[in-house]
Amino acid sequence: MHRFLRFAQAGMVLGLSVLALHAAHAQKPIQIVADLTDAPRRLFHADVDLPVASGPVTLITPQWIPGEHMPAGPVASIVGVRFTANGQTLPWRRDDVNLYEFHLTIPKGVTTLHAHLDSIVTSRISQKLAVLEWERLLLYPAGTPVRDIPIQPSLKVPAGWGVGTALTPVSSGSWPVPAQGAVTRFAVTNVEQLQDSPVITGQYFHEFPLAPEISPRHYIDVVSDEPEDSNLRPSVLAAMSNLVREASALYGSHHYHVYHFLLTLSDVAGGEGLEHGQSSDNGVGEKGFADSAHELREAALLSHEFTHSWNGKYRRPVGLYQPDFATPQQGALLWVYEGMTEYLGDVLAARAGFETPAQYRDRLAETAANLDYTPGRDWRSTEDTAVAASVLRGYSPWFNWRRGQDYYEEGELLWLDADTLIRKLTQNKKSLDDFEKIFLGKGGNTSPLIVTYDFNELVQDLNAVVPYDWAAFLHDRIDQINPRADLAGIEQGGYKLVYQDKPNATERTLAAIPGRYFAGPSCWLSIGLRLGHDGTISDVRWNGPADKARLAPGEKIIAVDGQIYSADALRRAIRAAKGGTDPIHLIVQADSFVSTAEIDYHDGERFPVLERVDGTPDYLDDITRPLTTPEKAPAEETKASK
Ligand SMILES: [Zn+2]
């Protein structure tokens, strides 16, 4: 909690933040020059000039990165640290407890401390592109709120590489492709905003303006490993412009001066989706937007991260906002921060045309079925997945019994439930859209700003849309143990979740794209296994048929019903056992041992789909209907640079 916010509770802090801004501008800014010319060698460099007074000083680098929900600051990769003043090298010592802190003593008469550092970069980087997250290079005085520390960034990139960022360049010269050897200076900002303003740069760069009639301006900046990929297809750009229009219509406010979608297309630089107030860092594979099937897989990425500019960046749960990147963040309300964003991102993806209403429903069916078949919900509440968020990222054996950061998908079902309930209670005259305008639009249009909220404010704003016992509604679904997923939203929306013996159309399209996380056959809802492409077991559904046969994650299926393992052989065996009594016979390898297992399962293959319930209101269709007139295939795309 920001020290100002502590007094303001969950209320508005507009006046106070203006005061903070004045205080910031009274000081001399830190100067930081980020040199990315060594990016292809996985190195960034920085020269930092800090205004100082003589005596002991403690400098610090970020630990709790906003949006990561964990203490993931890359201090271990910061190397080559050297402090100098008036040409003399100054000794330093790391803090024994807080490893993000550097202590040193400034000699008499010194007013500027120079720091040089290098950063070893192992993610979001390739031979042709790089993403600069400023925490890789930041050093600033400890103990001061980061929004009160003024800083002026400058940037140098490899010759010919273009630059995408929400930072405002102040130096003249070519932009967004700086001249060879040029250092681009940006306007003075503060450490909080600089950390929130990443830069992408790359040899194959395009910047496209979006929805030109909308103010403030929106752009998508794209870098790729292959020259053709960053030149996005006209249909993608049309959907992006639709996304900007739909978000404007849905939220009715904005909290940025400009917005840049930053997108990397690379099989090397890794996947990413990280929100910022005036931009988002999005990373997908090289061909992530090259055709409609890939585009469907990434359908909700950009709409999710864009939504965070309102929900997460502007409106922030009180425990998730800390003034200094050093105090641990508290995740209890992540089912709003992430869960509601998951819901809104999917709704916006459908409204913008990244997916059809039928595809939206198919993906919703997958989400609902997976949550309904997550046995860990028998002991762990959705709220606990949020409170424990910082230790739940990543996969583990018995993942379904442990649970992951399920507040994303649980939130999707929860907010769909709330949306359809509002529609039901108001005869479809009001919806969650009305709530978003209140909750995300407080204060109208603003500069980039963080305004915190608590549980009570959520309840208050929901009641302003339609009176209901919203506190009980939320507590029941979030804090309680709920062995079944919340399917009420689907049912109030006019559909029911059913299982059929073949994958739905969307799942079939997605399954055809290489590089899926679980590459093996989909048999989670039947025998209860997640499999890799070679029959290696990633997870076993707790208390499911494979669990009862004593199978375990890490084992590998070698043979099925007398045949060498293949995805087809396993699916055939599941189908053959349907309605009978003979078990499915497996030969399984565990470490260097081989054994047999028999799965006693006779219900055939099972895949989720939503089925329309005739005679009920079709709110799901209302929810995915665009609020604005969609832009169809444009005649030509606009290119702002080469
Ligand atoms: Zn998110």
mmCIF file with all atom_site columns, C-alpha atoms in Angstrom, residues 561 573-585 598-603:
data_model
loop_
_atom_site.group_PDB
_atom_site.id
_atom_site.type_symbol
_atom_site.label_atom_id
_atom_site.label_alt_id
_atom_site.label_comp_id
_atom_site.label_asym_id
_atom_site.label_entity_id
_atom_site.label_seq_id
_atom_site.pdbx_PDB_ins_code
_atom_site.Cartn_x
_atom_site.Cartn_y
_atom_site.Cartn_z
_atom_site.occupancy
_atom_site.B_iso_or_equiv
_atom_site.pdbx_formal_charge
_atom_site.auth_seq_id
_atom_site.auth_comp_id
_atom_site.auth_asym_id
_atom_site.auth_atom_id
_atom_site.pdbx_PDB_model_num
ATOM 1  C CA . ASP A 1 561 ? -3.734  -53.321 -25.670 1.00 0.00 ? 561 ASP A CA 1
ATOM 2  C CA . ALA A 1 573 ? -8.381  -48.577 -26.920 1.00 0.00 ? 573 ALA A CA 1
ATOM 3  C CA . ILE A 1 574 ? -10.537 -46.044 -25.032 1.00 0.00 ? 574 ILE A CA 1
ATOM 4  C CA . ARG A 1 575 ? -13.233 -46.355 -27.710 1.00 0.00 ? 575 ARG A CA 1
ATOM 5  C CA . ALA A 1 576 ? -12.997 -50.168 -27.767 1.00 0.00 ? 576 ALA A CA 1
ATOM 6  C CA . ALA A 1 577 ? -13.466 -50.403 -23.986 1.00 0.00 ? 577 ALA A CA 1
ATOM 7  C CA . LYS A 1 578 ? -16.675 -48.348 -24.138 1.00 0.00 ? 578 LYS A CA 1
ATOM 8  C CA . GLY A 1 579 ? -19.682 -50.166 -22.709 1.00 0.00 ? 579 GLY A CA 1
ATOM 9  C CA . GLY A 1 580 ? -17.678 -53.344 -22.097 1.00 0.00 ? 580 GLY A CA 1
ATOM 10 C CA . THR A 1 581 ? -16.010 -54.883 -19.074 1.00 0.00 ? 581 THR A CA 1
ATOM 11 C CA . ASP A 1 582 ? -12.449 -55.535 -20.324 1.00 0.00 ? 582 ASP A CA 1
ATOM 12 C CA . PRO A 1 583 ? -9.959  -53.000 -18.929 1.00 0.00 ? 583 PRO A CA 1
ATOM 13 C CA . ILE A 1 584 ? -7.504  -51.044 -21.091 1.00 0.00 ? 584 ILE A CA 1
ATOM 14 C CA . HIS A 1 585 ? -4.147  -52.879 -20.841 1.00 0.00 ? 585 HIS A CA 1
ATOM 15 C CA . GLU A 1 598 ? -5.126  -51.973 -16.250 1.00 0.00 ? 598 GLU A CA 1
ATOM 16 C CA . ILE A 1 599 ? -7.471  -49.043 -16.506 1.00 0.00 ? 599 ILE A CA 1
ATOM 17 C CA . ASP A 1 600 ? -11.026 -49.989 -15.697 1.00 0.00 ? 600 ASP A CA 1
ATOM 18 C CA . TYR A 1 601 ? -12.854 -47.349 -17.753 1.00 0.00 ? 601 TYR A CA 1
ATOM 19 C CA . HIS A 1 602 ? -15.823 -47.865 -20.085 1.00 0.00 ? 602 HIS A CA 1
ATOM 20 C CA . ASP A 1 603 ? -17.386 -44.479 -20.932 1.00 0.00 ? 603 ASP A CA 1
#
